[in-house]
């Protein structure tokens, strides 16, 4: 395999750039070790040698050693050896997809969360805790067998975040190594005390302190009873709670205003629904602040009287167009105006001059501001929902099919017997264009990435009429 970093990203500062090494190992999927479509991850490394540093591009040779292992040789663009791995053992990575039911409910997803827990009251007989700063020398020994010693880790002043992180973790690592080497501390814990290392409240997390926590977690993996982590908010109430918190023997603790929290594995919350405006029957999803999806909200809207030619629709499903996403993120060029363009539902009111539609009819079409329980539409921009279609199916059709129809008939003047090439034919508008062009009697050629070719075959295209959309080879293929 040949792999390279993107333009503008250099390999300097690393033995082998992590992204470059990761890309190199992706070549494993082309060996028989990756047979049967199994997902496999690196498990154990042996005989690793680094012979050169700073490469921006690599040539990788993978040699199968067994059904579970490969040897890896990595060279630079000139052929000079950069690194070698005598044996890389891989293990199956079983993937269980969480069952997500209606309403977006995640049944089997978990994440780490900080949970407030009660702690035993301090007895007052253990004596005061000994505290030293990272810049101080460690004491000669604990005051009593098994006593905790607190090591406060403060952020140094000045320097870039990268420099501060590197300097702080280097000094903490030296202190950890010294602690493990001192036999007199063999029965004691070193408690590293930080302020702002974990995201428990509104206080911004300090990257350097978060890195210290990661470093100590790695040390605890080798010596689990020798270290603990404690994050405080600096208040007197929190310092007063420290003895009781440490008496719980929890390896990681955070104290805020005297309340003690510990990390626990919990289910991902299934709520998070936007609140419906109280007492309002007419509201819609709207962009309150562009730039992030967090800027969406449900806003009440005044109920407008129907003008001539308008209908009111009880919305059952709304189509989300990519334009809506760009609009919410503030990435749409120009004024995007309405948010939510298409939908399907039931006519609940008919305005003056409307013929051919009645209350109770199932319709689909272009609704201005369709993300809400009701929408007002121009009667000329809706059509009956075909028999057998769900509202969700009907809501996904109007924009893409009208776009494709306008392009093929009004702009292209496509006629039966002509040939047409549809680029990105597996996309929304592309699939609509393929179906409409074939309906009009044209011979259709389509491009798509190879992973989507089955979609084109399902639309009726044979392999002579399919090519890749990722390069210009479609010209020769067709």
CSV table of N, CA and C in Angstrom, one decimal, residues 129-254:
chain,number,residue,atom,x,y,z
A,129,UNK,N,-4.7,15.5,56.1
A,129,UNK,CA,-4.1,15.0,54.9
A,129,UNK,C,-2.8,15.8,54.6
A,130,UNK,N,-1.8,15.2,54.2
A,130,UNK,CA,-0.6,15.8,53.8
A,130,UNK,C,-0.7,16.3,52.3
A,131,UNK,N,-0.4,17.5,52.1
A,131,UNK,CA,-0.5,18.1,50.7
A,131,UNK,C,0.8,18.7,50.3
A,132,UNK,N,1.3,18.3,49.1
A,132,UNK,CA,2.5,18.9,48.5
A,132,UNK,C,2.2,19.4,47.1
A,133,UNK,N,3.0,20.4,46.7
A,133,UNK,CA,2.8,20.9,45.4
A,133,UNK,C,3.7,20.1,44.4
A,134,UNK,N,3.3,20.2,43.1
A,134,UNK,CA,4.1,19.5,42.1
A,134,UNK,C,5.6,20.0,42.1
A,135,UNK,N,5.8,21.3,42.5
A,135,UNK,CA,7.1,21.8,42.5
A,135,UNK,C,7.9,21.5,43.8
A,136,UNK,N,7.2,20.9,44.8
A,136,UNK,CA,7.9,20.5,46.0
A,136,UNK,C,8.5,19.1,45.9
A,137,UNK,N,9.4,18.8,46.8
A,137,UNK,CA,9.9,17.5,47.0
A,137,UNK,C,8.9,16.6,47.7
A,138,UNK,N,8.9,15.3,47.3
A,138,UNK,CA,8.0,14.4,48.1
A,138,UNK,C,8.5,14.2,49.5
A,139,UNK,N,7.7,14.0,50.5
A,139,UNK,CA,8.1,13.9,51.9
A,139,UNK,C,8.9,12.6,52.0
A,140,UNK,N,9.6,12.5,53.2
A,140,UNK,CA,10.4,11.3,53.5
A,140,UNK,C,9.6,10.0,53.5
A,141,UNK,N,8.3,10.1,53.9
A,141,UNK,CA,7.4,9.0,53.9
A,141,UNK,C,6.1,9.4,54.4
A,142,UNK,N,5.1,8.5,54.4
A,142,UNK,CA,3.8,8.8,54.9
A,142,UNK,C,3.8,9.0,56.4
A,143,UNK,N,2.8,9.8,56.9
A,143,UNK,CA,2.7,10.0,58.4
A,143,UNK,C,2.3,8.7,59.1
A,144,UNK,N,1.5,7.9,58.4
A,144,UNK,CA,1.0,6.6,59.0
A,144,UNK,C,0.8,5.6,57.8
A,145,UNK,N,0.8,4.4,58.1
A,145,UNK,CA,0.7,3.4,57.0
A,145,UNK,C,-0.6,3.6,56.2
A,146,UNK,N,-0.4,3.5,54.9
A,146,UNK,CA,-1.6,3.6,54.0
A,146,UNK,C,-2.2,5.0,53.8
A,147,UNK,N,-1.5,6.0,54.4
A,147,UNK,CA,-2.1,7.4,54.3
A,147,UNK,C,-2.0,7.9,52.8
A,148,UNK,N,-3.0,8.6,52.4
A,148,UNK,CA,-2.9,9.3,51.1
A,148,UNK,C,-2.1,10.5,51.2
A,149,UNK,N,-1.4,10.8,50.1
A,149,UNK,CA,-0.6,12.1,50.0
A,149,UNK,C,-1.2,12.8,48.8
A,150,UNK,N,-1.6,14.1,49.0
A,150,UNK,CA,-2.2,14.9,47.9
A,150,UNK,C,-1.1,15.7,47.2
A,151,UNK,N,-1.1,15.6,45.9
A,151,UNK,CA,-0.1,16.3,45.1
A,151,UNK,C,-0.9,17.3,44.2
A,152,UNK,N,-0.8,18.6,44.5
A,152,UNK,CA,-1.6,19.5,43.7
A,152,UNK,C,-0.9,19.9,42.4
A,153,UNK,N,-1.6,19.9,41.3
A,153,UNK,CA,-1.1,20.1,40.0
A,153,UNK,C,-1.7,21.4,39.5
A,154,UNK,N,-1.0,22.5,39.4
A,154,UNK,CA,-1.5,23.8,38.9
A,154,UNK,C,-1.0,24.0,37.5
A,155,UNK,N,-1.8,24.8,36.8
A,155,UNK,CA,-1.3,25.2,35.5
A,155,UNK,C,-0.3,26.3,35.6
A,156,UNK,N,0.9,26.1,34.9
A,156,UNK,CA,1.9,27.2,34.8
A,156,UNK,C,1.4,28.4,34.0
A,157,UNK,N,2.0,29.5,34.3
A,157,UNK,CA,1.6,30.7,33.6
A,157,UNK,C,2.4,30.8,32.3
A,158,UNK,N,1.7,31.3,31.2
A,158,UNK,CA,2.4,31.6,30.0
A,158,UNK,C,2.6,30.4,29.1
A,159,UNK,N,3.0,30.6,27.9
A,159,UNK,CA,3.2,29.5,26.9
A,159,UNK,C,2.0,29.1,26.2
A,160,UNK,N,2.2,28.4,25.1
A,160,UNK,CA,1.1,27.9,24.3
A,160,UNK,C,0.4,26.7,25.0
A,161,UNK,N,-0.8,26.3,24.6
A,161,UNK,CA,-1.4,25.2,25.2
A,161,UNK,C,-0.6,23.9,25.0
A,162,UNK,N,0.0,23.8,23.8
A,162,UNK,CA,0.8,22.6,23.5
A,162,UNK,C,2.0,22.6,24.4
A,163,UNK,N,2.7,23.7,24.5
A,163,UNK,CA,3.9,23.7,25.4
A,163,UNK,C,3.6,23.5,26.8
A,164,UNK,N,2.5,24.1,27.3
A,164,UNK,CA,2.1,23.9,28.7
A,164,UNK,C,1.8,22.4,29.0
A,165,UNK,N,1.0,21.8,28.0
A,165,UNK,CA,0.6,20.4,28.2
A,165,UNK,C,1.9,19.5,28.2
A,166,UNK,N,2.8,19.7,27.3
A,166,UNK,CA,4.0,18.9,27.2
A,166,UNK,C,4.8,19.0,28.5
A,167,UNK,N,5.0,20.3,29.0
A,167,UNK,CA,5.8,20.5,30.2
A,167,UNK,C,5.2,19.9,31.4
A,168,UNK,N,3.8,20.1,31.5
A,168,UNK,CA,3.2,19.6,32.7
A,168,UNK,C,3.1,18.1,32.8
A,169,UNK,N,2.8,17.4,31.7
A,169,UNK,CA,2.8,16.0,31.7
A,169,UNK,C,4.2,15.4,31.9
A,170,UNK,N,5.2,16.1,31.4
A,170,UNK,CA,6.6,15.6,31.6
A,170,UNK,C,6.9,15.6,33.1
A,171,UNK,N,6.6,16.7,33.8
A,171,UNK,CA,6.9,16.8,35.2
A,171,UNK,C,6.0,15.9,36.0
A,172,UNK,N,4.8,15.7,35.6
A,172,UNK,CA,3.9,14.7,36.4
A,172,UNK,C,4.5,13.3,36.2
A,173,UNK,N,4.9,12.9,35.0
A,173,UNK,CA,5.4,11.6,34.7
A,173,UNK,C,6.7,11.4,35.6
A,174,UNK,N,7.5,12.4,35.7
A,174,UNK,CA,8.7,12.2,36.6
A,174,UNK,C,8.3,11.9,38.0
A,175,UNK,N,7.3,12.7,38.5
A,175,UNK,CA,6.9,12.5,39.9
A,175,UNK,C,6.2,11.1,40.1
A,176,UNK,N,5.5,10.6,39.1
A,176,UNK,CA,4.9,9.3,39.2
A,176,UNK,C,6.0,8.2,39.2
A,177,UNK,N,7.0,8.4,38.4
A,177,UNK,CA,8.1,7.4,38.4
A,177,UNK,C,8.8,7.4,39.7
A,178,UNK,N,9.0,8.6,40.3
A,178,UNK,CA,9.7,8.7,41.6
A,178,UNK,C,8.8,8.0,42.7
A,179,UNK,N,7.5,8.2,42.6
A,179,UNK,CA,6.6,7.7,43.6
A,179,UNK,C,6.7,6.1,43.6
A,180,UNK,N,6.6,5.6,42.4
A,180,UNK,CA,6.7,4.1,42.3
A,180,UNK,C,8.0,3.5,42.7
A,181,UNK,N,9.1,4.3,42.6
A,181,UNK,CA,10.4,3.8,43.0
A,181,UNK,C,10.6,3.9,44.5
A,182,UNK,N,9.9,4.7,45.2
A,182,UNK,CA,10.1,4.8,46.7
A,182,UNK,C,9.4,3.8,47.4
A,183,UNK,N,10.1,2.8,48.0
A,183,UNK,CA,9.5,1.7,48.7
A,183,UNK,C,8.6,2.2,49.9
A,184,UNK,N,9.0,3.3,50.6
A,184,UNK,CA,8.3,3.7,51.7
A,184,UNK,C,6.8,4.1,51.4
A,185,UNK,N,6.5,4.4,50.1
A,185,UNK,CA,5.2,4.7,49.8
A,185,UNK,C,4.4,3.5,49.2
A,186,UNK,N,4.9,2.3,49.4
A,186,UNK,CA,4.3,1.1,48.8
A,186,UNK,C,2.9,0.9,49.2
A,187,UNK,N,2.5,1.3,50.4
A,187,UNK,CA,1.1,1.1,50.9
A,187,UNK,C,0.2,2.4,50.8
A,188,UNK,N,0.7,3.4,50.2
A,188,UNK,CA,0.0,4.7,50.1
A,188,UNK,C,-0.4,5.0,48.7
A,189,UNK,N,-1.4,5.9,48.6
A,189,UNK,CA,-1.9,6.4,47.3
A,189,UNK,C,-1.4,7.8,47.1
A,190,UNK,N,-1.0,8.1,45.9
A,190,UNK,CA,-0.7,9.5,45.5
A,190,UNK,C,-1.9,10.1,44.8
A,191,UNK,N,-2.5,11.1,45.4
A,191,UNK,CA,-3.8,11.6,44.9
A,191,UNK,C,-3.4,12.9,44.2
A,192,UNK,N,-3.6,13.0,42.9
A,192,UNK,CA,-3.3,14.1,42.1
A,192,UNK,C,-4.5,15.0,42.1
A,193,UNK,N,-4.3,16.3,42.6
A,193,UNK,CA,-5.4,17.2,42.7
A,193,UNK,C,-5.3,18.3,41.7
A,194,UNK,N,-6.4,18.4,40.9
A,194,UNK,CA,-6.5,19.4,39.8
A,194,UNK,C,-7.7,20.3,40.0
A,195,UNK,N,-7.8,21.4,39.2
A,195,UNK,CA,-8.9,22.2,39.2
A,195,UNK,C,-9.3,22.6,37.8
A,196,UNK,N,-10.3,21.9,37.3
A,196,UNK,CA,-10.8,22.1,35.9
A,196,UNK,C,-10.3,21.1,34.9
A,197,UNK,N,-10.1,19.9,35.3
A,197,UNK,CA,-9.6,18.8,34.4
A,197,UNK,C,-10.8,18.0,33.8
A,198,UNK,N,-12.0,18.1,34.4
A,198,UNK,CA,-13.1,17.2,33.9
A,198,UNK,C,-14.3,18.1,33.7
A,199,UNK,N,-15.1,17.8,32.6
A,199,UNK,CA,-16.3,18.6,32.3
A,199,UNK,C,-17.5,18.4,33.1
A,200,UNK,N,-17.4,18.8,34.4
A,200,UNK,CA,-18.6,18.5,35.3
A,200,UNK,C,-19.5,19.7,35.4
A,201,UNK,N,-19.1,20.9,35.1
A,201,UNK,CA,-19.9,22.1,35.2
A,201,UNK,C,-19.6,23.0,34.0
A,202,UNK,N,-19.9,24.3,34.2
A,202,UNK,CA,-19.8,25.2,33.1
A,202,UNK,C,-18.3,25.7,33.0
A,203,UNK,N,-17.4,25.3,33.9
A,203,UNK,CA,-16.0,25.7,33.8
A,203,UNK,C,-15.4,25.1,32.7
A,204,UNK,N,-14.7,25.8,31.8
A,204,UNK,CA,-14.0,25.2,30.7
A,204,UNK,C,-12.9,24.3,31.2
A,205,UNK,N,-12.8,23.2,30.4
A,205,UNK,CA,-11.8,22.2,30.8
A,205,UNK,C,-10.4,22.7,30.3
A,206,UNK,N,-9.4,22.5,31.2
A,206,UNK,CA,-8.0,22.9,30.8
A,206,UNK,C,-7.4,21.7,30.1
A,207,UNK,N,-7.0,21.8,28.8
A,207,UNK,CA,-6.5,20.7,28.1
A,207,UNK,C,-5.3,20.0,28.8
A,208,UNK,N,-4.4,20.9,29.4
A,208,UNK,CA,-3.2,20.3,30.0
A,208,UNK,C,-3.5,19.5,31.2
A,209,UNK,N,-4.5,19.9,32.0
A,209,UNK,CA,-4.9,19.1,33.2
A,209,UNK,C,-5.6,17.8,32.7
A,210,UNK,N,-6.5,17.9,31.7
A,210,UNK,CA,-7.1,16.7,31.2
A,210,UNK,C,-6.1,15.7,30.7
A,211,UNK,N,-5.0,16.2,30.1
A,211,UNK,CA,-3.9,15.3,29.7
A,211,UNK,C,-3.2,14.7,30.9
A,212,UNK,N,-3.1,15.4,32.0
A,212,UNK,CA,-2.6,14.8,33.2
A,212,UNK,C,-3.4,13.7,33.7
A,213,UNK,N,-4.8,13.9,33.6
A,213,UNK,CA,-5.7,12.8,34.1
A,213,UNK,C,-5.5,11.6,33.2
A,214,UNK,N,-5.3,11.8,31.9
A,214,UNK,CA,-5.1,10.6,31.0
A,214,UNK,C,-3.8,9.9,31.3
A,215,UNK,N,-2.7,10.7,31.6
A,215,UNK,CA,-1.5,10.1,32.0
A,215,UNK,C,-1.6,9.3,33.3
A,216,UNK,N,-2.3,9.8,34.3
A,216,UNK,CA,-2.4,9.0,35.5
A,216,UNK,C,-3.3,7.8,35.3
A,217,UNK,N,-4.3,7.9,34.5
A,217,UNK,CA,-5.1,6.7,34.2
A,217,UNK,C,-4.2,5.6,33.6
A,218,UNK,N,-3.3,6.0,32.8
A,218,UNK,CA,-2.4,5.0,32.2
A,218,UNK,C,-1.5,4.4,33.3
A,219,UNK,N,-1.1,5.2,34.2
A,219,UNK,CA,-0.3,4.7,35.3
A,219,UNK,C,-1.1,3.8,36.2
A,220,UNK,N,-2.3,4.1,36.4
A,220,UNK,CA,-3.2,3.3,37.3
A,220,UNK,C,-3.5,1.9,36.6
A,221,UNK,N,-3.4,1.8,35.3
A,221,UNK,CA,-3.6,0.5,34.6
A,221,UNK,C,-2.5,-0.4,35.0
A,222,UNK,N,-1.3,0.1,35.4
A,222,UNK,CA,-0.2,-0.8,35.8
A,222,UNK,C,-0.1,-0.9,37.3
A,223,UNK,N,-0.5,0.2,38.0
A,223,UNK,CA,-0.4,0.1,39.5
A,223,UNK,C,-1.8,0.7,40.0
A,224,UNK,N,-2.8,-0.1,40.0
A,224,UNK,CA,-4.2,0.4,40.3
A,224,UNK,C,-4.4,1.0,41.7
A,225,UNK,N,-3.6,0.5,42.7
A,225,UNK,CA,-3.9,0.9,44.0
A,225,UNK,C,-2.9,2.0,44.5
A,226,UNK,N,-2.1,2.6,43.6
A,226,UNK,CA,-1.1,3.5,44.0
A,226,UNK,C,-1.5,5.0,43.6
A,227,UNK,N,-2.6,5.2,42.9
A,227,UNK,CA,-2.9,6.5,42.4
A,227,UNK,C,-4.4,6.8,42.5
A,228,UNK,N,-4.8,8.0,42.7
A,228,UNK,CA,-6.2,8.5,42.6
A,228,UNK,C,-6.2,9.9,42.0
A,229,UNK,N,-7.3,10.2,41.4
A,229,UNK,CA,-7.5,11.5,40.8
A,229,UNK,C,-8.6,12.3,41.4
A,230,UNK,N,-8.4,13.6,41.7
A,230,UNK,CA,-9.4,14.4,42.4
A,230,UNK,C,-9.4,15.8,41.8
A,231,UNK,N,-10.6,16.2,41.3
A,231,UNK,CA,-10.7,17.5,40.6
A,231,UNK,C,-11.7,18.3,41.5
A,232,UNK,N,-11.2,19.5,41.8
A,232,UNK,CA,-12.0,20.4,42.7
A,232,UNK,C,-12.4,21.7,42.0
A,233,UNK,N,-13.3,22.5,42.6
A,233,UNK,CA,-13.6,23.8,42.1
A,233,UNK,C,-13.0,24.9,42.9
A,234,UNK,N,-12.2,24.6,43.9
A,234,UNK,CA,-11.5,25.6,44.6
A,234,UNK,C,-12.2,26.2,45.8
A,235,UNK,N,-13.5,25.8,46.0
A,235,UNK,CA,-14.3,26.4,47.1
A,235,UNK,C,-13.9,25.7,48.4
A,236,UNK,N,-14.1,26.4,49.5
A,236,UNK,CA,-13.9,25.9,50.9
A,236,UNK,C,-14.7,24.6,51.1
A,237,UNK,N,-16.0,24.6,50.6
A,237,UNK,CA,-16.9,23.5,50.9
A,237,UNK,C,-16.3,22.2,50.2
A,238,UNK,N,-15.7,22.4,49.0
A,238,UNK,CA,-15.2,21.2,48.3
A,238,UNK,C,-13.9,20.7,49.0
A,239,UNK,N,-13.0,21.6,49.5
A,239,UNK,CA,-11.9,21.1,50.2
A,239,UNK,C,-12.3,20.4,51.5
A,240,UNK,N,-13.4,20.9,52.2
A,240,UNK,CA,-13.8,20.3,53.4
A,240,UNK,C,-14.3,18.9,53.1
A,241,UNK,N,-14.8,18.6,51.9
A,241,UNK,CA,-15.4,17.3,51.6
A,241,UNK,C,-14.3,16.3,51.2
A,242,UNK,N,-13.1,16.8,51.0
A,242,UNK,CA,-12.0,15.9,50.5
A,242,UNK,C,-11.8,14.7,51.3
A,243,UNK,N,-11.6,14.8,52.7
A,243,UNK,CA,-11.3,13.6,53.5
A,243,UNK,C,-12.4,12.5,53.3
A,244,UNK,N,-13.7,12.9,53.4
A,244,UNK,CA,-14.7,11.9,53.2
A,244,UNK,C,-14.7,11.3,51.8
A,245,UNK,N,-14.4,12.2,50.8
A,245,UNK,CA,-14.4,11.7,49.4
A,245,UNK,C,-13.3,10.6,49.3
A,246,UNK,N,-12.1,10.9,49.8
A,246,UNK,CA,-11.0,9.9,49.7
A,246,UNK,C,-11.3,8.7,50.5
A,247,UNK,N,-12.1,8.8,51.5
A,247,UNK,CA,-12.4,7.6,52.4
A,247,UNK,C,-13.2,6.6,51.6
A,248,UNK,N,-13.9,7.1,50.5
A,248,UNK,CA,-14.7,6.2,49.7
A,248,UNK,C,-13.9,5.2,48.9
A,249,UNK,N,-12.6,5.4,48.8
A,249,UNK,CA,-11.6,4.6,48.0
A,249,UNK,C,-11.9,4.6,46.5
A,250,UNK,N,-12.7,5.6,46.0
A,250,UNK,CA,-12.9,5.7,44.6
A,250,UNK,C,-11.7,6.2,43.9
A,251,UNK,N,-11.3,5.7,42.8
A,251,UNK,CA,-10.0,6.1,42.1
A,251,UNK,C,-10.1,7.4,41.4
A,252,UNK,N,-11.4,7.9,41.0
A,252,UNK,CA,-11.5,9.2,40.4
A,252,UNK,C,-12.7,9.9,41.0
A,253,UNK,N,-12.5,11.1,41.4
A,253,UNK,CA,-13.5,11.9,42.1
A,253,UNK,C,-13.5,13.3,41.6
A,254,UNK,N,-14.7,14.0,41.6
A,254,UNK,CA,-14.8,15.4,41.3
A,254,UNK,C,-15.7,16.0,42.3
